[in-house]
mmCIF file of C-alpha atoms in Angstrom:
data_model
loop_
_atom_site.group_PDB
_atom_site.id
_atom_site.type_symbol
_atom_site.label_atom_id
_atom_site.label_comp_id
_atom_site.label_asym_id
_atom_site.label_seq_id
_atom_site.Cartn_x
_atom_site.Cartn_y
_atom_site.Cartn_z
ATOM 1 C CA MET A 1 139.878 0.448 25.867
ATOM 2 C CA LYS A 2 136.290 1.677 26.528
ATOM 3 C CA LYS A 3 137.058 1.738 29.993
ATOM 4 C CA ALA A 4 140.099 3.800 29.476
ATOM 5 C CA LEU A 5 138.323 6.122 27.327
ATOM 6 C CA ASP A 6 135.838 6.871 29.930
ATOM 7 C CA ILE A 7 138.466 7.530 32.634
ATOM 8 C CA LEU A 8 140.180 9.916 30.230
ATOM 9 C CA LYS A 9 137.002 11.588 29.511
ATOM 10 C CA LYS A 10 136.227 12.076 32.984
ATOM 11 C CA GLU A 11 139.961 13.798 33.756
ATOM 12 C CA LEU A 12 139.441 15.870 30.817
ATOM 13 C CA GLN A 13 135.982 17.487 31.836
ATOM 14 C CA SER A 14 137.811 18.865 34.890
ATOM 15 C CA THR A 15 140.505 20.362 32.631
ATOM 16 C CA ILE A 16 138.428 21.866 30.198
ATOM 17 C CA ASN A 17 136.045 23.567 32.519
ATOM 18 C CA GLN A 18 137.875 25.667 35.108
ATOM 19 C CA ALA A 19 136.963 29.046 36.596
ATOM 20 C CA PRO A 20 139.046 32.081 35.591
ATOM 21 C CA ILE A 21 141.614 33.116 37.815
ATOM 22 C CA THR A 22 141.068 35.175 40.945
ATOM 23 C CA GLY A 23 140.432 38.908 40.130
ATOM 24 C CA SER A 24 138.946 38.305 36.581
ATOM 25 C CA LEU A 25 135.384 39.920 35.970
ATOM 26 C CA PRO A 26 132.557 39.085 33.564
ATOM 27 C CA LEU A 27 132.806 41.251 30.268
ATOM 28 C CA TYR A 28 130.096 43.024 29.039
ATOM 29 C CA ILE A 29 129.472 44.774 25.917
ATOM 30 C CA ASN A 30 126.682 47.264 25.755
ATOM 31 C CA GLN A 31 125.271 45.419 28.787
ATOM 32 C CA ILE A 32 125.421 41.971 27.111
ATOM 33 C CA LEU A 33 127.534 39.337 28.844
ATOM 34 C CA THR A 34 130.487 38.655 26.073
ATOM 35 C CA GLY A 35 133.629 37.604 27.739
ATOM 36 C CA THR A 36 135.683 37.444 30.889
ATOM 37 C CA ILE A 37 138.516 40.027 31.290
ATOM 38 C CA HIS A 38 141.874 39.236 33.010
ATOM 39 C CA PRO A 39 143.065 41.125 35.970
ATOM 40 C CA LEU A 40 145.930 42.697 34.016
ATOM 41 C CA THR A 41 143.589 44.041 31.281
ATOM 42 C CA ILE A 42 141.081 45.577 33.951
ATOM 43 C CA GLN A 43 144.081 47.542 35.391
ATOM 44 C CA ALA A 44 145.200 48.406 31.783
ATOM 45 C CA THR A 45 141.837 49.639 30.713
ATOM 46 C CA LYS A 46 141.005 51.664 33.599
ATOM 47 C CA GLY A 47 140.193 55.325 32.055
ATOM 48 C CA TYR A 48 140.334 53.710 28.406
ATOM 49 C CA ASP A 49 137.699 55.085 26.202
ATOM 50 C CA TYR A 50 134.061 53.308 26.564
ATOM 51 C CA PHE A 51 135.054 51.170 29.504
ATOM 52 C CA GLN A 52 133.114 51.121 32.696
ATOM 53 C CA HIS A 53 134.686 49.667 35.605
ATOM 54 C CA HIS A 54 132.490 48.279 38.471
ATOM 55 C CA SER A 55 133.410 46.036 41.379
ATOM 56 C CA GLN A 56 131.663 43.138 40.133
ATOM 57 C CA PHE A 57 131.969 43.390 36.359
ATOM 58 C CA VAL A 58 133.384 45.480 33.111
ATOM 59 C CA ASN A 59 131.117 47.079 30.679
ATOM 60 C CA ILE A 60 132.110 48.454 27.388
ATOM 61 C CA GLN A 61 129.542 50.883 26.125
ATOM 62 C CA LEU A 62 130.045 51.512 22.618
ATOM 63 C CA PRO A 63 128.081 54.157 20.571
ATOM 64 C CA PHE A 64 128.829 52.717 17.198
ATOM 65 C CA ASP A 65 126.247 50.614 15.009
ATOM 66 C CA SER A 66 128.572 49.651 12.137
ATOM 67 C CA LEU A 67 130.761 46.615 12.089
ATOM 68 C CA THR A 68 133.437 48.594 10.764
ATOM 69 C CA GLU A 69 133.305 51.059 13.476
ATOM 70 C CA LYS A 70 133.331 48.354 16.224
ATOM 71 C CA SER A 71 135.824 46.403 14.731
ATOM 72 C CA HIS A 72 138.077 49.583 14.524
ATOM 73 C CA PHE A 73 137.495 50.279 18.415
ATOM 74 C CA PHE A 74 138.363 46.609 19.010
ATOM 75 C CA ASN A 75 141.647 46.641 17.138
ATOM 76 C CA THR A 76 142.777 49.916 18.413
ATOM 77 C CA LEU A 77 142.195 48.329 21.802
ATOM 78 C CA ALA A 78 144.148 45.489 21.003
ATOM 79 C CA LEU A 79 147.178 47.581 19.884
ATOM 80 C CA TYR A 80 146.825 49.497 23.022
ATOM 81 C CA LEU A 81 146.913 46.098 25.097
ATOM 82 C CA ARG A 82 149.901 45.245 23.122
ATOM 83 C CA GLU A 83 151.619 48.256 24.271
ATOM 84 C CA GLN A 84 150.805 47.524 27.657
ATOM 85 C CA ASN A 85 152.329 44.155 27.592
ATOM 86 C CA CYS A 86 148.716 42.503 27.989
ATOM 87 C CA LEU A 87 149.196 40.486 24.900
ATOM 88 C CA PRO A 88 152.365 38.204 24.696
ATOM 89 C CA PHE A 89 151.921 37.372 20.806
ATOM 90 C CA TRP A 90 150.666 38.891 17.908
ATOM 91 C CA ARG A 91 149.251 37.315 14.983
ATOM 92 C CA ASP A 92 147.862 39.977 12.567
ATOM 93 C CA GLU A 93 144.922 37.727 11.963
ATOM 94 C CA GLN A 94 141.208 38.860 12.377
ATOM 95 C CA VAL A 95 138.655 36.643 14.472
ATOM 96 C CA PHE A 96 135.174 37.457 15.082
ATOM 97 C CA VAL A 97 133.828 39.052 18.410
ATOM 98 C CA TRP A 98 130.542 36.898 18.906
ATOM 99 C CA GLN A 99 127.522 38.069 21.065
ATOM 100 C CA ASN A 100 124.277 35.969 21.301
ATOM 101 C CA ASN A 101 125.286 33.831 18.574
ATOM 102 C CA THR A 102 125.965 36.842 16.106
ATOM 103 C CA VAL A 103 129.087 38.393 14.661
ATOM 104 C CA PHE A 104 129.290 41.667 16.691
ATOM 105 C CA ALA A 105 132.984 42.835 15.426
ATOM 106 C CA HIS A 106 136.164 41.666 14.172
ATOM 107 C CA ILE A 107 139.505 41.696 16.401
ATOM 108 C CA GLU A 108 143.234 40.902 16.493
ATOM 109 C CA ARG A 109 143.101 37.308 17.456
ATOM 110 C CA THR A 110 145.634 37.355 20.380
ATOM 111 C CA ALA A 111 143.363 40.018 22.165
ATOM 112 C CA THR A 112 140.729 37.252 22.547
ATOM 113 C CA ARG A 113 142.380 35.620 25.506
ATOM 114 C CA PRO A 114 142.753 38.688 27.621
ATOM 115 C CA LEU A 115 139.301 39.739 27.110
ATOM 116 C CA GLY A 116 138.071 36.084 27.321
ATOM 117 C CA LEU A 117 136.162 36.443 24.111
ATOM 118 C CA LEU A 118 134.746 33.457 22.499
ATOM 119 C CA THR A 119 136.676 31.640 19.701
ATOM 120 C CA GLN A 120 136.022 28.616 17.403
ATOM 121 C CA ALA A 121 138.223 26.169 16.492
ATOM 122 C CA ILE A 122 138.040 23.523 13.689
ATOM 123 C CA HIS A 123 139.599 20.115 13.495
ATOM 124 C CA LEU A 124 139.757 17.405 10.987
ATOM 125 C CA ASN A 125 139.947 13.803 12.113
ATOM 126 C CA ALA A 126 141.091 11.626 9.263
ATOM 127 C CA ARG A 127 141.726 7.982 9.004
ATOM 128 C CA THR A 128 142.921 5.465 6.596
ATOM 129 C CA PRO A 129 140.880 2.917 4.789
ATOM 130 C CA ASP A 130 142.030 0.013 7.214
ATOM 131 C CA GLY A 131 141.132 2.371 10.370
ATOM 132 C CA ARG A 132 144.390 3.930 11.194
ATOM 133 C CA ILE A 133 144.163 7.442 12.703
ATOM 134 C CA TYR A 134 146.235 10.415 11.473
ATOM 135 C CA LEU A 135 147.925 12.737 13.905
ATOM 136 C CA SER A 136 150.273 15.647 13.357
ATOM 137 C CA LEU A 137 153.262 16.521 15.511
ATOM 138 C CA ARG A 138 153.111 20.337 16.251
ATOM 139 C CA SER A 139 156.257 22.006 15.414
ATOM 140 C CA PRO A 140 158.801 22.580 18.312
ATOM 141 C CA THR A 141 158.469 26.466 17.499
ATOM 142 C CA LYS A 142 154.680 26.624 17.984
ATOM 143 C CA GLN A 143 153.821 29.304 20.801
ATOM 144 C CA THR A 144 151.247 26.620 22.234
ATOM 145 C CA ASP A 145 151.597 22.829 22.852
ATOM 146 C CA PRO A 146 154.865 22.443 20.973
ATOM 147 C CA ASN A 147 155.993 18.798 20.103
ATOM 148 C CA LYS A 148 152.734 17.518 20.929
ATOM 149 C CA TRP A 149 150.406 15.354 18.789
ATOM 150 C CA ASP A 150 147.180 16.761 17.378
ATOM 151 C CA THR A 151 144.387 15.975 14.949
ATOM 152 C CA LEU A 152 145.622 15.888 11.245
ATOM 153 C CA ALA A 153 144.622 19.587 10.856
ATOM 154 C CA GLY A 154 143.000 22.210 12.729
ATOM 155 C CA GLY A 155 143.180 25.887 13.886
ATOM 156 C CA LEU A 156 141.090 28.855 14.902
ATOM 157 C CA LEU A 157 138.460 30.160 12.370
ATOM 158 C CA ASN A 158 139.326 33.577 11.200
ATOM 159 C CA ALA A 159 136.978 36.552 10.285
ATOM 160 C CA GLN A 160 137.219 35.577 6.599
ATOM 161 C CA ASP A 161 136.091 31.916 7.063
ATOM 162 C CA THR A 162 133.076 29.907 6.998
ATOM 163 C CA PRO A 163 133.479 26.647 9.169
ATOM 164 C CA GLU A 164 133.643 24.835 5.517
ATOM 165 C CA GLU A 165 136.092 27.406 4.259
ATOM 166 C CA GLY A 166 138.137 27.278 7.666
ATOM 167 C CA LEU A 167 138.358 23.468 7.416
ATOM 168 C CA ALA A 168 139.555 23.334 3.833
ATOM 169 C CA ARG A 169 142.047 26.028 4.452
ATOM 170 C CA GLU A 170 143.674 24.231 7.733
ATOM 171 C CA ALA A 171 143.568 20.879 5.608
ATOM 172 C CA TYR A 172 145.506 22.138 2.997
ATOM 173 C CA GLU A 173 147.983 24.271 4.918
ATOM 174 C CA GLU A 174 148.841 21.704 7.524
ATOM 175 C CA ALA A 175 148.324 18.363 5.569
ATOM 176 C CA GLY A 176 148.271 19.315 1.935
ATOM 177 C CA ILE A 177 144.685 17.806 1.435
ATOM 178 C CA PRO A 178 142.737 18.937 -1.395
ATOM 179 C CA LYS A 179 139.595 20.794 -1.299
ATOM 180 C CA TRP A 180 138.024 17.976 -3.235
ATOM 181 C CA VAL A 181 138.404 15.489 -0.353
ATOM 182 C CA ILE A 182 137.426 17.959 2.308
ATOM 183 C CA GLN A 183 133.867 18.184 0.340
ATOM 184 C CA GLN A 184 133.687 14.269 1.056
ATOM 185 C CA CYS A 185 134.082 14.519 4.790
ATOM 186 C CA THR A 186 131.037 14.213 7.406
ATOM 187 C CA PRO A 187 129.316 17.499 8.055
ATOM 188 C CA ILE A 188 130.866 19.841 10.475
ATOM 189 C CA HIS A 189 129.460 19.487 13.985
ATOM 190 C CA SER A 190 129.943 20.980 17.352
ATOM 191 C CA ILE A 191 131.706 18.888 20.256
ATOM 192 C CA GLY A 192 131.435 21.381 23.098
ATOM 193 C CA TYR A 193 133.312 24.086 24.849
ATOM 194 C CA ILE A 194 136.488 24.608 26.555
ATOM 195 C CA ASN A 195 136.716 27.085 29.533
ATOM 196 C CA ARG A 196 139.666 27.371 31.325
ATOM 197 C CA PRO A 197 142.396 29.955 32.503
ATOM 198 C CA LEU A 198 145.557 30.429 30.081
ATOM 199 C CA PRO A 199 148.686 32.535 30.796
ATOM 200 C CA GLU A 200 147.507 35.226 28.810
ATOM 201 C CA GLY A 201 143.917 35.019 29.809
ATOM 202 C CA TYR A 202 140.910 32.995 29.694
ATOM 203 C CA GLN A 203 140.052 30.418 26.668
ATOM 204 C CA TYR A 204 136.501 30.329 25.930
ATOM 205 C CA GLU A 205 136.206 28.265 22.967
ATOM 206 C CA GLU A 206 133.851 26.127 20.692
ATOM 207 C CA MET A 207 135.278 22.991 19.262
ATOM 208 C CA LEU A 208 134.097 21.907 15.751
ATOM 209 C CA SER A 209 134.864 18.787 13.974
ATOM 210 C CA SER A 210 134.661 16.703 10.848
ATOM 211 C CA ASP A 211 135.661 13.344 10.105
ATOM 212 C CA CYS A 212 137.054 11.719 6.789
ATOM 213 C CA ILE A 213 138.706 8.566 5.360
ATOM 214 C CA LEU A 214 141.640 9.613 3.284
ATOM 215 C CA PRO A 215 141.756 7.696 0.082
ATOM 216 C CA SER A 216 144.689 5.619 -0.329
ATOM 217 C CA ASN A 217 146.308 7.747 -3.116
ATOM 218 C CA ILE A 218 146.454 11.075 -0.752
ATOM 219 C CA LYS A 219 149.677 11.112 1.470
ATOM 220 C CA PRO A 220 149.234 14.239 3.811
ATOM 221 C CA GLN A 221 152.280 16.566 3.877
ATOM 222 C CA ASN A 222 152.640 19.724 5.734
ATOM 223 C CA THR A 223 152.804 22.840 3.841
ATOM 224 C CA ASP A 224 153.161 25.874 6.481
ATOM 225 C CA GLY A 225 155.764 24.750 8.684
ATOM 226 C CA GLU A 226 153.382 24.409 11.631
ATOM 227 C CA VAL A 227 153.690 20.410 11.537
ATOM 228 C CA SER A 228 156.987 18.477 11.982
ATOM 229 C CA GLN A 229 155.703 14.866 11.108
ATOM 230 C CA ILE A 230 152.349 13.348 10.277
ATOM 231 C CA GLU A 231 151.943 9.659 11.172
ATOM 232 C CA THR A 232 149.186 7.075 11.593
ATOM 233 C CA PHE A 233 148.179 5.094 14.696
ATOM 234 C CA THR A 234 145.832 2.470 15.720
ATOM 235 C CA PRO A 235 143.152 3.677 18.097
ATOM 236 C CA GLN A 236 144.724 1.929 21.009
ATOM 237 C CA GLU A 237 148.176 3.762 20.188
ATOM 238 C CA VAL A 238 146.286 7.029 20.239
ATOM 239 C CA LEU A 239 144.438 6.086 23.638
ATOM 240 C CA THR A 240 148.156 5.487 24.940
ATOM 241 C CA LEU A 241 149.483 8.675 23.637
ATOM 242 C CA MET A 242 146.669 10.602 25.109
ATOM 243 C CA GLN A 243 147.355 8.790 28.328
ATOM 244 C CA ASP A 244 151.166 9.632 28.427
ATOM 245 C CA GLY A 245 150.206 13.401 27.943
ATOM 246 C CA MET A 246 151.791 13.644 24.431
ATOM 247 C CA VAL A 247 148.567 15.033 22.730
ATOM 248 C CA THR A 248 147.021 18.336 22.995
ATOM 249 C CA THR A 249 143.711 18.568 25.342
ATOM 250 C CA GLU A 250 141.880 20.116 22.273
ATOM 251 C CA ALA A 251 142.882 17.005 20.105
ATOM 252 C CA MET A 252 142.097 14.594 22.935
ATOM 253 C CA ILE A 253 138.382 15.698 23.037
ATOM 254 C CA VAL A 254 138.070 15.610 19.414
ATOM 255 C CA LEU A 255 139.863 12.356 19.084
ATOM 256 C CA ILE A 256 137.862 10.722 21.718
ATOM 257 C CA ASP A 257 134.707 11.974 20.087
ATOM 258 C CA SER A 258 135.514 10.550 16.822
ATOM 259 C CA ILE A 259 136.697 7.192 18.032
ATOM 260 C CA GLU A 260 133.367 6.763 20.008
ATOM 261 C CA LYS A 261 131.098 8.101 17.228
ATOM 262 C CA ASN A 262 132.722 5.819 14.456
ATOM 263 C CA ASN A 263 133.081 2.701 16.813
ATOM 264 C CA LEU A 264 136.680 2.508 16.613
ATOM 265 C CA ILE A 265 137.035 1.045 20.240
#
């Protein structure tokens, strides 16, 4: 199993580390590299307030100091990009705009990919007391990776979340896990980053994870309609699902990390 995991890890590295599509440019905000702007977004923002377009990069030079003013700018920009058909979805959910590990502003979640901004995703790895791994089957109506297996719970952190709050929220919404169980999970840690083009832009995402063994009296059950099924699998069965392309890319990275750290191979 270890050899198979090593092969899968090597294949995943090429999947999660890809250059932006041709025509994309580095995006700076106040001369600090912050994202990667998609070609369609470059065209849409020519002439837009505070955008400075150059042959090798785009800079947004904002005169605002307050978080409120900067967030207003980015959310107005998101609405404009939506009108220009640069945002295929709309979630009405705020996430952070990060700059040098500091929150710079808030922005509509779906605008992060066209601008190539950093996002953070939190994942809960959960096992039964006898070592079986919980997986959730994503709903067929999900916008990304429908009908694929995922970690028990996970999602993007929003602008109201600390990582701990985000983990507790996702665990309850997607699996009905009470907060007291989450408080017994391992400390949240960073696994690494995904850098790859998506149809709507560029994914630049940090993967955060926590592990727990669910008490036998806790039976996970979805509460928000985003999961159609929750099942348990042996580590070998999880590996087979991953090899068959039945698990999301993000979940594979998180699950492999958990399997190796917990000596489940």
